[in-house]
XYZ file of C-alpha atoms in Angstrom:
379
model
C -88.343 227.653 99.190
C -87.932 227.876 102.960
C -88.118 224.382 104.463
C -91.063 223.776 106.730
C -90.415 222.309 110.156
C -90.948 218.570 110.440
C -90.483 218.388 114.203
C -92.983 217.552 116.881
C -94.383 220.335 119.105
C -91.532 219.868 121.587
C -88.852 219.576 118.932
C -87.609 216.264 120.312
C -88.549 213.911 117.489
C -89.845 213.990 113.914
C -93.471 214.894 113.380
C -95.607 211.765 113.154
C -98.670 211.897 110.918
C -101.308 209.308 110.151
C -102.982 209.467 106.739
C -106.412 207.805 106.668
C -107.867 206.528 103.397
C -111.134 204.824 102.589
C -109.516 203.036 99.671
C -112.263 203.689 97.153
C -111.074 206.811 95.329
C -108.167 206.654 92.902
C -107.422 210.395 92.968
C -107.231 210.603 96.771
C -105.160 207.412 96.964
C -102.683 208.743 94.399
C -102.545 212.041 96.316
C -101.776 210.268 99.596
C -99.024 208.274 97.892
C -97.497 211.519 96.562
C -97.984 213.249 99.916
C -96.399 210.363 101.836
C -93.354 210.394 99.577
C -92.891 214.154 99.944
C -93.422 214.165 103.696
C -90.988 211.297 104.277
C -88.393 213.131 102.169
C -88.804 216.088 104.560
C -88.200 213.950 107.644
C -91.829 213.345 108.648
C -92.886 209.922 109.917
C -95.935 208.784 107.944
C -98.355 205.960 108.619
C -101.015 205.261 106.004
C -104.157 203.539 107.262
C -105.944 202.006 104.283
C -107.185 198.646 103.002
C -104.353 196.317 102.073
C -105.473 196.386 98.426
C -104.728 200.122 98.326
C -101.142 199.510 99.448
C -100.745 196.852 96.761
C -101.888 199.365 94.136
C -100.238 202.558 95.371
C -97.222 201.168 97.276
C -97.290 203.467 100.288
C -94.531 201.403 101.863
C -92.409 201.967 98.764
C -92.776 205.706 99.421
C -91.242 205.202 102.863
C -94.476 205.148 104.864
C -95.668 202.501 107.275
C -98.888 200.864 106.121
C -101.561 199.661 108.547
C -104.432 197.646 107.131
C -107.757 199.222 108.085
C -110.787 197.836 106.217
C -113.139 200.197 104.444
C -115.734 199.937 107.153
C -116.900 201.835 110.225
C -117.487 198.703 112.309
C -115.966 198.587 115.833
C -113.009 196.417 114.766
C -111.952 198.838 112.011
C -112.348 201.848 114.284
C -110.318 200.091 116.997
C -107.521 199.310 114.518
C -107.470 202.927 113.419
C -107.501 204.172 117.026
C -104.474 202.009 117.826
C -102.608 203.269 114.745
C -103.257 206.876 115.801
C -102.159 206.336 119.409
C -98.915 208.356 119.225
C -99.697 210.550 116.231
C -99.011 214.280 116.397
C -101.664 214.839 113.731
C -104.179 212.766 111.757
C -105.105 213.642 108.167
C -108.154 211.913 106.678
C -109.082 211.921 102.987
C -112.702 211.674 101.888
C -115.941 211.630 103.863
C -116.056 208.018 105.021
C -112.374 207.874 105.998
C -112.860 211.156 107.860
C -115.856 209.818 109.768
C -113.844 206.760 110.857
C -111.061 209.076 112.004
C -113.548 211.127 114.056
C -114.728 207.935 115.778
C -111.168 206.712 116.333
C -110.016 210.031 117.855
C -113.004 210.380 120.182
C -111.808 211.637 123.568
C -108.339 212.531 122.270
C -106.852 215.958 121.569
C -104.998 214.889 118.424
C -105.562 217.505 115.680
C -107.611 216.210 112.742
C -107.147 217.611 109.241
C -109.643 216.554 106.584
C -109.287 216.840 102.814
C -112.382 216.786 100.646
C -111.324 215.566 97.219
C -114.832 215.142 95.883
C -118.471 215.500 96.748
C -120.344 212.473 98.029
C -123.365 211.562 95.879
C -126.556 209.964 97.177
C -130.320 210.203 96.914
C -133.206 209.941 99.337
C -132.528 208.770 102.897
C -128.867 208.120 102.112
C -128.406 211.752 101.056
C -129.697 212.832 104.479
C -127.243 210.449 106.155
C -124.355 211.878 104.136
C -125.267 215.409 105.224
C -125.219 214.274 108.854
C -121.808 212.665 108.366
C -120.484 215.832 106.732
C -121.620 217.962 109.672
C -120.105 215.558 112.193
C -116.785 215.521 110.335
C -116.375 219.268 109.721
C -117.191 220.106 113.337
C -114.531 217.671 114.573
C -111.839 218.753 112.107
C -109.447 221.545 113.058
C -108.957 222.349 109.361
C -110.890 221.214 106.280
C -108.941 221.381 103.017
C -111.005 221.459 99.831
C -109.459 220.711 96.451
C -111.813 223.203 94.754
C -113.419 226.469 95.825
C -116.922 225.001 95.768
C -115.824 222.222 98.149
C -114.384 224.870 100.483
C -117.676 226.775 100.313
C -119.603 223.577 101.006
C -117.447 222.860 104.068
C -118.053 226.370 105.393
C -121.805 226.098 104.859
C -121.753 222.773 106.696
C -120.113 224.302 109.763
C -116.342 224.046 109.307
C -114.478 226.390 111.665
C -111.531 226.647 109.251
C -111.853 225.671 105.573
C -109.104 226.385 103.030
C -108.407 225.790 99.376
C -105.685 223.176 98.848
C -105.631 222.314 95.151
C -103.718 219.048 94.859
C -101.213 218.298 92.121
C -101.795 215.664 89.490
C -99.483 212.909 90.738
C -97.354 211.360 88.017
C -99.423 211.701 84.815
C -100.125 208.283 83.336
C -98.094 209.220 80.302
C -96.337 212.499 79.715
C -96.997 213.864 76.237
C -94.820 216.867 75.518
C -96.525 217.794 72.271
C -99.609 216.141 70.853
C -98.518 217.147 67.367
C -95.353 215.048 67.547
C -95.628 211.783 65.666
C -96.301 209.182 68.333
C -95.429 205.697 67.065
C -98.117 204.173 69.284
C -100.965 206.379 68.052
C -101.538 204.969 64.528
C -101.496 201.410 65.850
C -103.877 202.255 68.690
C -106.217 204.174 66.389
C -106.286 201.180 64.036
C -107.112 198.825 66.912
C -109.972 201.080 67.977
C -111.303 201.450 64.426
C -110.457 205.126 63.946
C -107.792 205.026 61.246
C -109.537 207.422 58.859
C -111.947 209.204 61.181
C -111.716 211.541 64.198
C -111.284 209.830 67.577
C -113.142 211.197 70.603
C -112.248 209.944 74.098
C -114.161 209.902 77.382
C -112.762 208.265 80.524
C -114.537 207.386 83.767
C -116.669 204.852 85.575
C -119.931 203.947 83.865
C -122.306 205.415 86.413
C -125.104 207.965 86.311
C -123.142 211.062 87.373
C -120.759 210.755 84.413
C -123.390 212.023 81.984
C -122.932 209.256 79.428
C -126.636 209.214 78.525
C -126.251 212.810 77.352
C -123.019 211.882 75.581
C -124.777 209.136 73.616
C -127.554 211.597 72.739
C -124.909 214.046 71.523
C -123.231 211.383 69.375
C -126.270 211.475 67.090
C -125.378 215.103 66.352
C -122.021 214.253 64.800
C -123.152 211.129 62.918
C -123.773 213.369 59.900
C -120.143 214.419 59.661
C -118.076 212.782 56.940
C -116.251 210.841 58.166
C -118.292 210.306 61.319
C -116.151 210.498 64.474
C -115.753 207.442 66.701
C -116.410 207.970 70.402
C -114.477 205.638 72.705
C -115.422 205.393 76.393
C -112.852 203.851 78.757
C -114.247 202.653 82.076
C -116.425 200.092 83.794
C -119.509 200.364 85.952
C -123.145 199.502 86.557
C -124.462 201.218 83.421
C -122.419 199.163 80.972
C -125.313 196.913 79.899
C -127.730 199.808 79.511
C -125.259 201.890 77.503
C -124.254 198.966 75.283
C -127.908 198.250 74.438
C -128.428 201.866 73.431
C -125.310 201.839 71.266
C -126.502 198.708 69.446
C -130.193 199.606 69.212
C -129.517 203.148 67.941
C -126.451 202.174 65.857
C -124.348 204.886 67.492
C -120.669 205.433 66.564
C -119.547 204.588 70.088
C -117.342 201.858 71.594
C -117.117 200.844 75.256
C -113.588 199.554 75.804
C -113.658 198.832 79.550
C -111.171 199.854 82.200
C -107.764 200.687 80.708
C -104.282 201.248 82.079
C -103.099 203.043 78.931
C -105.179 206.214 79.213
C -102.132 208.352 78.433
C -101.675 206.474 75.159
C -105.378 206.804 74.376
C -105.160 210.563 74.949
C -102.122 210.820 72.689
C -104.138 209.137 69.940
C -107.333 211.167 70.458
C -108.459 214.266 68.572
C -110.709 215.496 71.403
C -111.308 214.570 75.057
C -114.864 214.749 76.425
C -115.999 215.191 80.039
C -119.834 215.250 80.264
C -120.177 214.726 84.069
C -122.857 216.170 86.324
C -120.148 217.133 88.846
C -116.349 216.994 89.074
C -113.751 218.412 91.430
C -110.198 218.457 90.014
C -110.892 216.002 87.221
C -107.854 213.833 86.498
C -108.783 213.291 82.843
C -109.240 217.049 82.343
C -105.774 217.673 83.767
C -104.220 214.904 81.682
C -105.909 216.203 78.527
C -104.543 219.725 78.989
C -101.088 218.406 79.890
C -101.199 216.273 76.719
C -102.360 219.224 74.563
C -105.612 217.479 73.636
C -108.578 219.871 73.160
C -111.206 219.296 75.849
C -114.986 219.680 75.792
C -116.387 219.555 79.340
C -119.456 220.452 81.349
C -119.274 223.673 83.369
C -119.852 221.959 86.723
C -118.162 221.776 90.129
C -114.475 222.610 89.993
C -114.109 222.245 86.207
C -114.363 225.963 85.236
C -111.872 226.902 87.961
C -109.527 224.119 86.855
C -109.476 224.725 83.094
C -110.183 228.464 82.815
C -110.594 229.407 79.146
C -108.509 226.427 77.967
C -111.507 224.184 77.162
C -114.928 224.366 75.543
C -117.447 224.400 78.413
C -121.106 223.430 77.962
C -124.075 223.094 80.340
C -124.585 219.688 81.947
C -127.306 217.590 80.327
C -127.462 219.669 77.130
C -126.835 217.148 74.340
C -127.203 219.743 71.568
C -124.655 222.099 73.144
C -122.242 219.190 73.591
C -122.693 218.003 70.001
C -122.333 221.548 68.656
C -119.110 222.079 70.616
C -117.632 218.830 69.290
C -118.615 219.407 65.665
C -117.461 223.025 65.854
C -114.010 222.000 67.058
C -113.668 219.217 64.492
C -114.379 221.752 61.743
C -112.013 224.401 63.140
C -108.343 223.337 63.299
C -107.269 226.858 64.317
C -109.549 226.737 67.362
C -108.166 223.300 68.278
C -104.613 224.631 68.073
C -105.548 227.627 70.218
C -107.002 225.312 72.873
C -103.815 223.232 72.823
C -101.748 226.336 73.494
C -104.113 227.626 76.180
C -104.221 224.163 77.766
C -100.446 224.025 78.094
C -100.402 227.498 79.683
C -103.248 226.621 82.072
C -101.555 223.365 83.124
C -98.409 225.344 83.965
C -100.417 227.294 86.596
C -101.428 224.197 88.542
C -99.497 223.297 91.713
C -96.619 220.869 91.497
C -96.384 217.863 93.805
C -93.648 219.669 95.738
C -95.828 222.743 96.208
C -98.739 220.579 97.325
C -96.618 218.830 99.954
C -95.201 222.162 101.169
C -98.687 223.637 101.610
C -99.962 220.632 103.549
C -96.857 220.557 105.726
C -97.284 224.254 106.525
C -100.772 223.427 107.832
C -99.338 220.594 109.938
C -96.645 222.913 111.282
C -99.221 225.532 112.202
C -101.312 223.009 114.126
C -98.493 221.287 116.003
C -96.235 224.190 117.014
C -96.293 225.057 120.712
C -97.904 228.331 121.705
C -95.339 231.057 122.472
C -94.858 232.031 126.087
C -96.511 235.313 127.054
């Protein structure tokens, strides 16, 4: 691979970039950590502006970047702190809508190029949805380049007014637990299955915050469809969120074969123990759990929404969002068909091999930086 230049426009000093994070999205934070590490290794100076809690979790300084605490707020003090951090930057790269809006405010009146990455789609209803659309328009008009992690995000940026929107599918940074072959005997799996109560029954796994967009209401509806199987599968949902009480009441009142196990840091181990992974969301971009499932050779049933079809291709069972019967039928069909499960494992491994590596992701981003910071040739 030809190395990409890491010099400033005048070639006198290393390129200096500022990465701006809101601090609320795990996928974008992990991406910035990976990006910072790769850029620093290529001689780029990197400053990460993010809440201090994000640095504690993702260790940007450990990747060789400078960290500047900027609260997750658009108040004047936060914008002023960000403006100061960007004072001598050759380029600013903001991740997510709210971080991007703060960067637009901080760079007001300056000619510093702004690159924006959309990792996900902001969700809101009513008046707040209108506000988000206004923020999106303000951001894409100020950005020199908008990078979308999925084709539909790129299309959305173009519809919103972006002058230059490109696909930049980010790598899955450091899977939580590499599983070379799900069929290998994993010494942790029997113990974990016993702890969860799935020693002699299929184990189904869903992972994600307990909020409305995750589609867990539909998932609970679908669980009634596989109650009749013998033995009845156990569905385990890892995550926390505002719907926990509501979901728990339904599980108890309807006697559903479902367990809420809270936020976990052993998702890789849970995947290794699971028979199927389920993703019933109303929208996803490059879903981390979908990527981890295919890497781990765990058959996946997911909704055909957002960037999911583009991400998984034909390596998963895709169903319409909100269709509990289709979801239940897909799950029961797979549990009854070991040959289909094995085929999905093989297809999943092949599909995962097509995704960009961290090195390729860094190289693509750096090529964009190089393009935007090179001096114009003399005519």
